[in-house]
XYZ file of C-alpha atoms in Angstrom:
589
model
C 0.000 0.000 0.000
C 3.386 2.214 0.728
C 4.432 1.229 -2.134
C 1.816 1.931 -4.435
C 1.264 5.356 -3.019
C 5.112 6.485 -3.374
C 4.214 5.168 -7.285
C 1.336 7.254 -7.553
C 3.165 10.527 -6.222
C 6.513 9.660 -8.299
C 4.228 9.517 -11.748
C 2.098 12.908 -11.086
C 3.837 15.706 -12.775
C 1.980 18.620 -10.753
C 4.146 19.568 -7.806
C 1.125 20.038 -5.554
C 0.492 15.357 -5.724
C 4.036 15.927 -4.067
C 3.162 17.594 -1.026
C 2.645 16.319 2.837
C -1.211 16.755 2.404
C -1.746 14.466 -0.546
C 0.924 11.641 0.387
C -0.910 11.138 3.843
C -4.628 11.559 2.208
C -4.021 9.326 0.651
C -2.131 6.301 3.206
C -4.921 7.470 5.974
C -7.718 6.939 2.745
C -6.873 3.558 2.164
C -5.614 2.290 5.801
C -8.172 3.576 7.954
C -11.421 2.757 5.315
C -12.198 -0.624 6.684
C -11.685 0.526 9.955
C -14.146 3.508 10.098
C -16.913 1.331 7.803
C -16.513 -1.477 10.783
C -16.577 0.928 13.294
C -19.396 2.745 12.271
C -21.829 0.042 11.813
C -21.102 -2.043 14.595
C -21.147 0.910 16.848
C -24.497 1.998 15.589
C -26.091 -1.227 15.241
C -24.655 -3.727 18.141
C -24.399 -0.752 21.156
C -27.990 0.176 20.241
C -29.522 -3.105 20.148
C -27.888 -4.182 23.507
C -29.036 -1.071 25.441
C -32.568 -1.412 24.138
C -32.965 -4.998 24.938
C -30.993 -3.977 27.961
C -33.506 -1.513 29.187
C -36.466 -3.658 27.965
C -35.287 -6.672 30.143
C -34.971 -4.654 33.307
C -38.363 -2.472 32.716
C -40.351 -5.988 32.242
C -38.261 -7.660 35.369
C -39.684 -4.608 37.423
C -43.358 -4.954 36.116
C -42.993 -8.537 36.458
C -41.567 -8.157 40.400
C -44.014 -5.666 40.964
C -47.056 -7.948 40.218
C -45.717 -11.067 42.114
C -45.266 -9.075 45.274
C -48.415 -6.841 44.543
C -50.643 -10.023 44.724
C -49.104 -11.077 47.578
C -50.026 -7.564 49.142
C -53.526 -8.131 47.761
C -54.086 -11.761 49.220
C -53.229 -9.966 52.638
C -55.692 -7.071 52.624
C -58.443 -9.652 51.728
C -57.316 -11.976 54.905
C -57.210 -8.546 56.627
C -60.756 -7.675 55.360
C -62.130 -11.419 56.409
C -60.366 -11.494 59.863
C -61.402 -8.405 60.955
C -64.531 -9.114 61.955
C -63.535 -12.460 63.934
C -61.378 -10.922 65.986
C -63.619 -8.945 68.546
C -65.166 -12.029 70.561
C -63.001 -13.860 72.970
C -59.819 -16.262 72.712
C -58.881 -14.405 69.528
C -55.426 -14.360 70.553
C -54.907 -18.061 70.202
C -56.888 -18.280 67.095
C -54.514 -15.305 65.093
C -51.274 -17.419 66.642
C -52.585 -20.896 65.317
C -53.465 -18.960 62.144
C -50.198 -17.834 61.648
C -49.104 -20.916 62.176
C -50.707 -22.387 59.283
C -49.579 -19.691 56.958
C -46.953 -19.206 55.074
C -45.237 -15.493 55.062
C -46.633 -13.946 58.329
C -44.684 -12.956 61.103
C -47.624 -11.322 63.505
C -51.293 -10.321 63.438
C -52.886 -7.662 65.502
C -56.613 -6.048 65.769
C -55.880 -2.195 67.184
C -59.363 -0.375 68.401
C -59.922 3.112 67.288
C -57.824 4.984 70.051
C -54.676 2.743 69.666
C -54.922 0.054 72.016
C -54.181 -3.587 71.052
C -57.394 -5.519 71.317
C -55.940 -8.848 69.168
C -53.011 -10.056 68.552
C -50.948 -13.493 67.426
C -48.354 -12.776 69.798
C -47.591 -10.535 73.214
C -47.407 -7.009 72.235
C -44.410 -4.802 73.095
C -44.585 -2.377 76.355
C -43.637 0.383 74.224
C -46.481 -0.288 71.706
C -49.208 1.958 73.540
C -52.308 3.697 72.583
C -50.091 7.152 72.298
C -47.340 5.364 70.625
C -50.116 3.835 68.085
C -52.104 6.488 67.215
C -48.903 8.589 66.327
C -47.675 6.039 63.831
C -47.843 7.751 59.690
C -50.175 4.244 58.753
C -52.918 4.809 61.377
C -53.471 8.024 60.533
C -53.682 7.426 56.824
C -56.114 4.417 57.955
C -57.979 6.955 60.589
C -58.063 9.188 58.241
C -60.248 7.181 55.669
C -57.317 5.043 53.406
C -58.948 1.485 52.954
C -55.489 0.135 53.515
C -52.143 1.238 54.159
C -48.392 -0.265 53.687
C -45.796 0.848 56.451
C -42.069 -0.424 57.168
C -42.163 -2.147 60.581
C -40.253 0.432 63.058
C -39.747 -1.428 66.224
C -36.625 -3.796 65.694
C -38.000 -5.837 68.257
C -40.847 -7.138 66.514
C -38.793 -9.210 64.448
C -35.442 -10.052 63.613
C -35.863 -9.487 60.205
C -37.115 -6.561 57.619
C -40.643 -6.270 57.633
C -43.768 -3.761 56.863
C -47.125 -3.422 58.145
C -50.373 -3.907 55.876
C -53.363 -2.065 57.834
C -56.469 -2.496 57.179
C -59.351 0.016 58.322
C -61.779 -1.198 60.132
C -65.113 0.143 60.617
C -68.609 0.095 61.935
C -71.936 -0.173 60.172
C -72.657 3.079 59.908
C -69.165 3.546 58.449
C -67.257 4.967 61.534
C -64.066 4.373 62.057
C -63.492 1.367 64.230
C -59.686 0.769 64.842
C -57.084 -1.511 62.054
C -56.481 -5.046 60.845
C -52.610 -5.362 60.702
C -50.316 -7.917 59.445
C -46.551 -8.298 59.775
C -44.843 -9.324 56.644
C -41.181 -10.206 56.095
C -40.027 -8.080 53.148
C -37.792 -11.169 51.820
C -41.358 -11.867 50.587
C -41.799 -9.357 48.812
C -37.798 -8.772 47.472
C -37.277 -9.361 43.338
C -35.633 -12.401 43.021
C -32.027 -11.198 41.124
C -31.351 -14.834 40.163
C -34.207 -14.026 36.934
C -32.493 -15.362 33.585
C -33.780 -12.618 31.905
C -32.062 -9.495 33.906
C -29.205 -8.172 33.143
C -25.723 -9.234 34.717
C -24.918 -7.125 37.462
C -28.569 -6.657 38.403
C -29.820 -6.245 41.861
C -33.027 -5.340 43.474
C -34.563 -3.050 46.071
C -37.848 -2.590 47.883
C -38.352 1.590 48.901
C -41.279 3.448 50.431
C -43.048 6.257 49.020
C -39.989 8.827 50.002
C -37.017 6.638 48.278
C -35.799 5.133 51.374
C -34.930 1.795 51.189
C -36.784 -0.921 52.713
C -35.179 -3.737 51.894
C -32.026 -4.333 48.863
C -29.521 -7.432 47.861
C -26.760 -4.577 47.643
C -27.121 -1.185 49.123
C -24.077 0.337 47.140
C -26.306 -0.466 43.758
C -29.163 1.963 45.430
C -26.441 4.560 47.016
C -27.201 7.629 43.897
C -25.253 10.823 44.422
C -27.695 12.731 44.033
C -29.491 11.595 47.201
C -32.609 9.182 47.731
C -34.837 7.584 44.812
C -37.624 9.257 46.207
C -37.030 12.296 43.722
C -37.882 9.033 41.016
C -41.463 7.903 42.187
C -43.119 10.745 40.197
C -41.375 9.406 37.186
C -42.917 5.864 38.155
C -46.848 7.333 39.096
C -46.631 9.370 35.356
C -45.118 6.605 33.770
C -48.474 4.882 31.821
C -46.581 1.477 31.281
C -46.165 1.149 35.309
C -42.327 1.067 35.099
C -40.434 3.873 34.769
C -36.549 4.278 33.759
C -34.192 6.294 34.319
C -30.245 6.171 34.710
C -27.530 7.812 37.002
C -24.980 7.692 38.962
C -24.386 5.663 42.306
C -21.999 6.877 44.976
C -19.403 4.466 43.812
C -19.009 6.377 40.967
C -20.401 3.558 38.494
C -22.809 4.560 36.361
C -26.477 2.485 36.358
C -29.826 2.285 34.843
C -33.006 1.564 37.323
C -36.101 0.314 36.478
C -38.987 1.206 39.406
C -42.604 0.233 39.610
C -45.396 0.677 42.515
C -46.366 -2.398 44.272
C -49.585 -1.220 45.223
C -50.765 2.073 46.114
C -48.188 4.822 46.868
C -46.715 3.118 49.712
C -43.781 0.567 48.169
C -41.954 0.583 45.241
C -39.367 -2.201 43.610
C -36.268 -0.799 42.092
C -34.379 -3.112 40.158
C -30.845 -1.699 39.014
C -28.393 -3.202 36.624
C -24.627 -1.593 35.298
C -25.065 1.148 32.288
C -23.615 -0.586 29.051
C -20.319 0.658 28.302
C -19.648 2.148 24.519
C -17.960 -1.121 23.698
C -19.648 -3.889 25.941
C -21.179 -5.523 23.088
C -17.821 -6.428 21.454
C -17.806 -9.321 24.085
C -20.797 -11.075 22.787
C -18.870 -11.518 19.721
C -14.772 -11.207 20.231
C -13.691 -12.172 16.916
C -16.237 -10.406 14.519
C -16.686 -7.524 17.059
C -13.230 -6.913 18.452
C -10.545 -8.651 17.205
C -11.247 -7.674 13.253
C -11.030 -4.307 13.721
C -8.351 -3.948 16.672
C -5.871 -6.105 13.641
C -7.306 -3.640 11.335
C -6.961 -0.294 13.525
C -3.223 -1.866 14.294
C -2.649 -2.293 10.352
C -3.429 1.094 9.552
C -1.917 2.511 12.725
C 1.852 1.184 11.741
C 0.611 2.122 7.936
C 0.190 5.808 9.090
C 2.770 5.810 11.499
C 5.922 4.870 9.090
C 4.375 7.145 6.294
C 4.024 9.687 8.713
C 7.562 9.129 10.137
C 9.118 9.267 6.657
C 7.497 12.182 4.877
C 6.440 14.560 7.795
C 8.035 14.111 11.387
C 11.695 13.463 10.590
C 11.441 17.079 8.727
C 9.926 18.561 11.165
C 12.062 17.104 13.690
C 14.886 18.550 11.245
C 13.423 22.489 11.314
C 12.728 22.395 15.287
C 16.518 21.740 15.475
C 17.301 24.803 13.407
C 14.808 26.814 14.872
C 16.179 25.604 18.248
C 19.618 27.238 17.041
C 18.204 30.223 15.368
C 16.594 31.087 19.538
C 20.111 30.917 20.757
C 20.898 33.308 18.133
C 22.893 31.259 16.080
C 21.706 32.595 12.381
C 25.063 31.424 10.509
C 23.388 27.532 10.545
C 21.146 27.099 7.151
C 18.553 24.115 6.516
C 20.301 22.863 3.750
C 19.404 19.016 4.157
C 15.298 20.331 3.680
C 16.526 20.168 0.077
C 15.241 16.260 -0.448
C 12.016 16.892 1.929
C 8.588 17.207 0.535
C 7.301 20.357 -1.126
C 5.934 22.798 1.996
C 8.708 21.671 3.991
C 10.595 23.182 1.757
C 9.275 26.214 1.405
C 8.981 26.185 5.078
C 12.722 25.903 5.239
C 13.632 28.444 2.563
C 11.696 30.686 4.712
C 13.542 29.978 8.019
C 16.524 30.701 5.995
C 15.353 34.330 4.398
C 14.291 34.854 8.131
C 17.893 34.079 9.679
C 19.311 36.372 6.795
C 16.437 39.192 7.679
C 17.700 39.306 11.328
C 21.165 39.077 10.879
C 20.954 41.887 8.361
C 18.784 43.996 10.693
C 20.542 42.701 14.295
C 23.860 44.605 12.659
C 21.626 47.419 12.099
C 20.279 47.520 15.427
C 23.810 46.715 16.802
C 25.322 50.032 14.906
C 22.716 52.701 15.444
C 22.943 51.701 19.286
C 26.764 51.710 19.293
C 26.127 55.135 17.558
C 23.252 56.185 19.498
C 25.465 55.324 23.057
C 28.707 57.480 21.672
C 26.045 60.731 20.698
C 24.237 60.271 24.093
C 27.542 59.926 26.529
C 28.986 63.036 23.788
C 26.029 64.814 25.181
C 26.633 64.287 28.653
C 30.022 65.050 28.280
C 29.735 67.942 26.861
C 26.505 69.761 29.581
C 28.868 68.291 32.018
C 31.409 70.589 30.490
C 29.182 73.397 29.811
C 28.138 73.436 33.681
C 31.685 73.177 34.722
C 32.323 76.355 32.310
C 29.458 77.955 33.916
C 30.951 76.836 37.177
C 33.894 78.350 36.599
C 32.646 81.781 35.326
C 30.904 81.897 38.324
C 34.092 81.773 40.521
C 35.238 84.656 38.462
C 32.506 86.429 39.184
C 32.694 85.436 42.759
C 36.239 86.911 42.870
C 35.645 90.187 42.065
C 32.905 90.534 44.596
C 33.294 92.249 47.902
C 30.009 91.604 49.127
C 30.226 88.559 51.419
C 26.328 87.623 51.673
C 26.562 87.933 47.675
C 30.074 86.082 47.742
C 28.639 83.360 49.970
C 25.271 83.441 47.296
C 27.707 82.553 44.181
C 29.285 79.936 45.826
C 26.029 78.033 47.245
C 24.766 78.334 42.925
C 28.442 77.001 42.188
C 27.984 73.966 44.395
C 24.159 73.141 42.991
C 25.993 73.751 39.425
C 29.121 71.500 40.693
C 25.873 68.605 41.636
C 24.478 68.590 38.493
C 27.575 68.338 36.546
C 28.450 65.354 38.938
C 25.568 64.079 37.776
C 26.191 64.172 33.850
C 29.865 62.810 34.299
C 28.170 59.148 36.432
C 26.077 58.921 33.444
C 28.237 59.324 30.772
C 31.308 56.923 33.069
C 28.239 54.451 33.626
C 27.654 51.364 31.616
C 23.834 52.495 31.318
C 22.841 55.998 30.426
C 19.663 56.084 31.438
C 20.379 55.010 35.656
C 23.189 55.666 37.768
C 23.760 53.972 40.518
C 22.789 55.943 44.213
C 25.919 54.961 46.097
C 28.703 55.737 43.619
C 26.858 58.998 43.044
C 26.868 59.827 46.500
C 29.976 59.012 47.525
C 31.541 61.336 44.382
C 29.142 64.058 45.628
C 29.963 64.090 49.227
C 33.486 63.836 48.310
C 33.733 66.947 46.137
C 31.817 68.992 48.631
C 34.130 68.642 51.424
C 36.995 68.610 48.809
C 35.753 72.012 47.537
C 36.070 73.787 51.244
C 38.891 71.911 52.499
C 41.634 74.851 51.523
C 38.997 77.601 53.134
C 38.922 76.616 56.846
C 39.390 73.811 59.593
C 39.317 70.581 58.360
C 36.025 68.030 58.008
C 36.309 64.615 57.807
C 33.087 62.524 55.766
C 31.856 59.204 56.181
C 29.307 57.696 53.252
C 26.725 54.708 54.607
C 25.044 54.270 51.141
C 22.578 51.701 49.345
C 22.925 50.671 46.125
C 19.700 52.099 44.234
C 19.668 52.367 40.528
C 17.601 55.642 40.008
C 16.855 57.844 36.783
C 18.713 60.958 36.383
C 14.957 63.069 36.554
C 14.942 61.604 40.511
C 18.652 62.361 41.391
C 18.877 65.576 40.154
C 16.257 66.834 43.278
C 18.289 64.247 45.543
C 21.668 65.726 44.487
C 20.395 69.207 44.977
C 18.891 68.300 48.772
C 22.347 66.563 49.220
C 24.088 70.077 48.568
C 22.054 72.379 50.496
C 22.346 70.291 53.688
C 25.854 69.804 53.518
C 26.174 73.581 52.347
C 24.304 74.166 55.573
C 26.391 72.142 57.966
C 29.849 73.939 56.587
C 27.993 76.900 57.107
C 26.804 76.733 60.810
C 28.217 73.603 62.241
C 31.666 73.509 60.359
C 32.451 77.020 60.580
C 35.969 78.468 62.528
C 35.981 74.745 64.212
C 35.946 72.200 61.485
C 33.932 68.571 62.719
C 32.585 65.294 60.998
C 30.004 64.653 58.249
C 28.222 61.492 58.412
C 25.779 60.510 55.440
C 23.439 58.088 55.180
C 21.254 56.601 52.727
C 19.243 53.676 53.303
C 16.646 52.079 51.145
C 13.551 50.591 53.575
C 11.417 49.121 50.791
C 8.674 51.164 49.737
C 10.448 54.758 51.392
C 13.716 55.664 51.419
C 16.184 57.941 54.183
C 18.364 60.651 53.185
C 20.271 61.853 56.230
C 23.324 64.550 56.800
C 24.810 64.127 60.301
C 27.343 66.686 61.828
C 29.021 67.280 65.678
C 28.315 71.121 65.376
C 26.253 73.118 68.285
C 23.284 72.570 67.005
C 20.101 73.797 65.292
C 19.603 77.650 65.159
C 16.712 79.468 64.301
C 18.594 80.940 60.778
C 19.420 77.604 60.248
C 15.482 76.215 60.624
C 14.315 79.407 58.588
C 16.939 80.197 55.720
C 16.681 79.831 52.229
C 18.652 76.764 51.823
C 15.893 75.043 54.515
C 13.323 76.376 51.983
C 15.354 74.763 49.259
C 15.422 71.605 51.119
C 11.793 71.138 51.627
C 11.204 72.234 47.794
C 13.360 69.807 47.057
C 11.705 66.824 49.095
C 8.082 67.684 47.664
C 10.044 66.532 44.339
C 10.642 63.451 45.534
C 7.503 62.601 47.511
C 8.505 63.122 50.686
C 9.756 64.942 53.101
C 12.691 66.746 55.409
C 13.299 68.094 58.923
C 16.106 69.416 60.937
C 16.494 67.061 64.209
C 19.007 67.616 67.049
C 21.248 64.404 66.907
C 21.665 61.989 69.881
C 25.622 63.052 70.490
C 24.679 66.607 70.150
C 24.996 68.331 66.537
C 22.351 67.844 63.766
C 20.595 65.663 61.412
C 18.889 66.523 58.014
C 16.855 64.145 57.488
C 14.712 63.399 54.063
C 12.053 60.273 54.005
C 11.007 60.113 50.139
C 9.176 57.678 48.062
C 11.973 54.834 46.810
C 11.688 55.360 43.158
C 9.949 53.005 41.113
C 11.382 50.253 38.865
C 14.494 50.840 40.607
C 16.985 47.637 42.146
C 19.584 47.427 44.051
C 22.681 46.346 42.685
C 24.418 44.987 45.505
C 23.021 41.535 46.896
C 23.937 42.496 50.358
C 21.961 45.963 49.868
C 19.118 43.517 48.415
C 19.212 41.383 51.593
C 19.171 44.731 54.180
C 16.375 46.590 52.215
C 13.777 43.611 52.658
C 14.526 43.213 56.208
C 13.523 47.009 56.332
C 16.857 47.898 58.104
């Protein structure tokens, strides 16, 4: 069949015969034929069959049951109806024992009067069987209440050692009054389906229920044990049901899916369930292994290997084949070409010429990419080198300037712009020196800033020794531009009123604490003065903070001195790049 198919696709001149499409059509056309014919019509024909004679067997076993025990029922209602009035004159007692005796299927008799109370029976009564205890029983109250007769499960285990139920009968007066009950206690084993039928299905098993799906009596509980709770939701199926059997199928708590059959016994009072397994798609195939299973498993298994190899040849081992290359091509390897797809079928083919035009499209445009960012990285650090020189030129006119001054609160004013210029120059030169343009990294920042502020008054006074305690943070210039200019005006103020005519120590800290981070400028000086709280470079500092989303204050420091402290949103999107920075900033330290 292989064979005949690589003939047929050899001789057809069109290239489109050559493809993957018509090669398998063709192998899964003729394999798989007998296979879906067989299929089809035993699947239609065999599974149908069985579940209708299925059904039909275990709907006529219920009617069937249901009549044996329902004349059974009847035959005890008439005895009822005939002893009734033979059991109000004396030695009753002994005559009901000695009559159930004689018969077959009776465990007790008893005569009740109107109010409850035992006038008759075929054996002692219990102690706890009292008037009270009577009259509050479901049966004599359907009987009181005008029911000719009435079927009941027996309640008292101590009536008998088996399952039983009560038939009542109501007995009455000439005038019609009501006059007390007949009873008769009969063993439901009586009454039970007999499962060993010919004609049910295998699996079956039986169940006697009352009138609210509980079961009386069953061969197997688990067969009656549905899911979805009691077969009482089932007996209005069975009353509507004109044949006097109804069906229905579900599931038991087992998990096993099964069909019941249920018909009324007599009145509304007992019902026989008979339940049997729920054919399986492919349960008839057993009734016949050869024609039914066997033929079309060897055929499935003929046309499985058929498809299989011709698959395997002409469609997986090419495929196979392009996943490798594409496997290279997501390493970035583009330099590897699919030149072995020359031999495959048509589309792979084409399929592989296109994964090669695709590695040459993004090789061509990677270089591209590659060269305008090389480009684009030497204009933007250009840039930043040259506003950091342009800043450090206006820096340095500035000094001039400053020079020729006389005016010391004006001298002082030049020199405070100087420093803020001095910050954001510092700022130009970390990107520009940084491997990324668009971050710098918090801690080398700082340290360079701190470092040139103190460097830049060393040569005017006593000397100040700094101390950096920094985070790494990797922050955008737009955030550390208002962090750089906070950083300058508190040191600025320190120098200024802590620093000045004595010299001291600058301690800075920056610590990142998750969601906020702390900006704070330490110093040994006197103290906080009231300039100091109300200048301009305070007014700066708060300006400053409200750029950042947070805020700053002037404390007094725990060794005397101050602290300028800032508490400011920690910038989004930004990461630490030192793991040890990483491990203090979740513990919140």
């Amino acid at each position: 069949m292989i064979r005949l198919g690589r003939s047929l696709g050899r001789g057809l001149a069109r290239p489109r015969f050559q493809g993957i499409r018509f090669r398998l059509g063709v192998a899964m056309a003729f394999a798989l034929l007998p296979v879906i014919v067989l299929a089809i019509v035993q699947m239609q024909t065999g599974f149908r069959e069985q579940s209708e004679a299925r059904a039909q067997s275990l709907r006529l076993a219920a009617s069937r049951a249901s009549l044996s025990a329902k004349a059974r029922l009847d035959s005890t209602v008439v005895l009822l109806d005939a002893l009734t009035p033979e059991t109000l004159g004396p030695y009753c007692g002994p005559r009901l024992a000695a009559l159930v005796q004689r018969l077959d299927g009776y465990i007790a008799l008893y005569r009740m009067s109107a109010t409850g109370a035992i006038m008759c029976s075929s054996r002692a009564p219990l102690a706890s069987s009292t008037p009270a205890a009577v009259r509050a029983r479901s049966w004599f109250q359907r009987v009181r209440a005008g029911e000719h007769s009435v079927i009941a499960r027996a309640v008292s285990p101590r009536v008998t050692d088996v399952p039983a139920v009560i038939v009542a009968v109501r007995a009455e007066r000439p005038m019609g009054r009501f006059d007390g009950a007949m009873t008769a206690t009969i063993p439901l084993e009586i009454l039970q389906p007999d499962v060993a039928d010919p004609a049910l299905p295998d699996g079956a098993e039986a169940a006697l229920t009352d009138a609210h799906g509980n079961i009386l009596v069953s061969t197997d509980p688990a067969a009656f044990a549905l899911k979805e709770g009691r077969l009482g939701g089932w007996v209005a199926h069975v009353r509507a049901d004109s044949a006097g059997a109804a069906l229905f199928e579900t599931r038991v708590g087992s998990g096993e899916r099964r069909v019941f059959s249920a018909a009324p016994l007599t009145g509304r009072d007992v019902y026989v369930v008979l339940s049997a397994p729920s054919p399986g798609l492919w349960s008839w195939a057993v009734l016949n292994p050869i024609g039914n299973l066997l033929l079309p498993l060897g055929a499935w298994l003929t046309a499985f290997a058929a498809v299989m190899l011709v698959s395997e040849r002409v469609v997986v081992r090419w495929l196979h084949y392009l996943e490798r290359i594409a496997a290279v091509y997501a390493r970035g390897r583009f330099s590897i070409r699919p030149v072995q797809a020359v031999h495959a079928p048509t589309e792979i083919r084409v399929l592989a010429d296109t994964l090669d035009d695709l590695a040459e499209t993004i090789t061509t445009r990677d270089k591209a990419l590659l060269d305008a960012l090389k480009e684009k990285d030497a204009l933007m650090r250009e840039i930043h080198h040259r506003v950091k020189n342009n800043l450090q030129i206006i820096s340095s006119l500035l000094s001039m300037q400053q020079r020729t001054l006389r005016d010391e609160p004006a001298r002082a004013a030049i020199g405070d712009t100087r420093q803020r210029i001095a910050a954001l120059a510092l700022i130009y030169r970390t990107l520009y020196q940084s491997a990324d343009l668009r971050y710098a990294d918090a801690h080398v920042f700082l340290n360079d800033l701190v470092g040139q502020l103190v460097a830049s008054e060393a040569l005017r006074g006593p000397l100040v020794t700094s101390s950096v305690q920094a985070d790494s943070l990797i922050i955008d210039p737009d955030k550390l531009a208002p962090l750089a200019l906070w950083l300058v005006e508190a040191v600025s103020n320190a120098q200024k009123h802590a620093f000045a005519g004595r010299g001291g120590r600058l301690q800075v800290r920056f610590r990142v604490q998750g969601e906020t981070s702390v900006l704070e400028v330490e110093d040994d000086g006197p103290g906080t003065s009231n300039d100091q709280a109300e200048g301009v470079g305070r007014t700066l500092m708060g300006a400053f903070a409200k750029q950042l989303r947070g805020e700053a204050e002037l404390i007094p420091a725990p060794g005397g001195g101050t602290i300028a402290r800032m508490v400011f949103a920690t910038p989004e999107a930004a990461v630490p790049a030192d793991p040890s920075d990483v491990a203090r900033s979740e513990a919140g330290t």
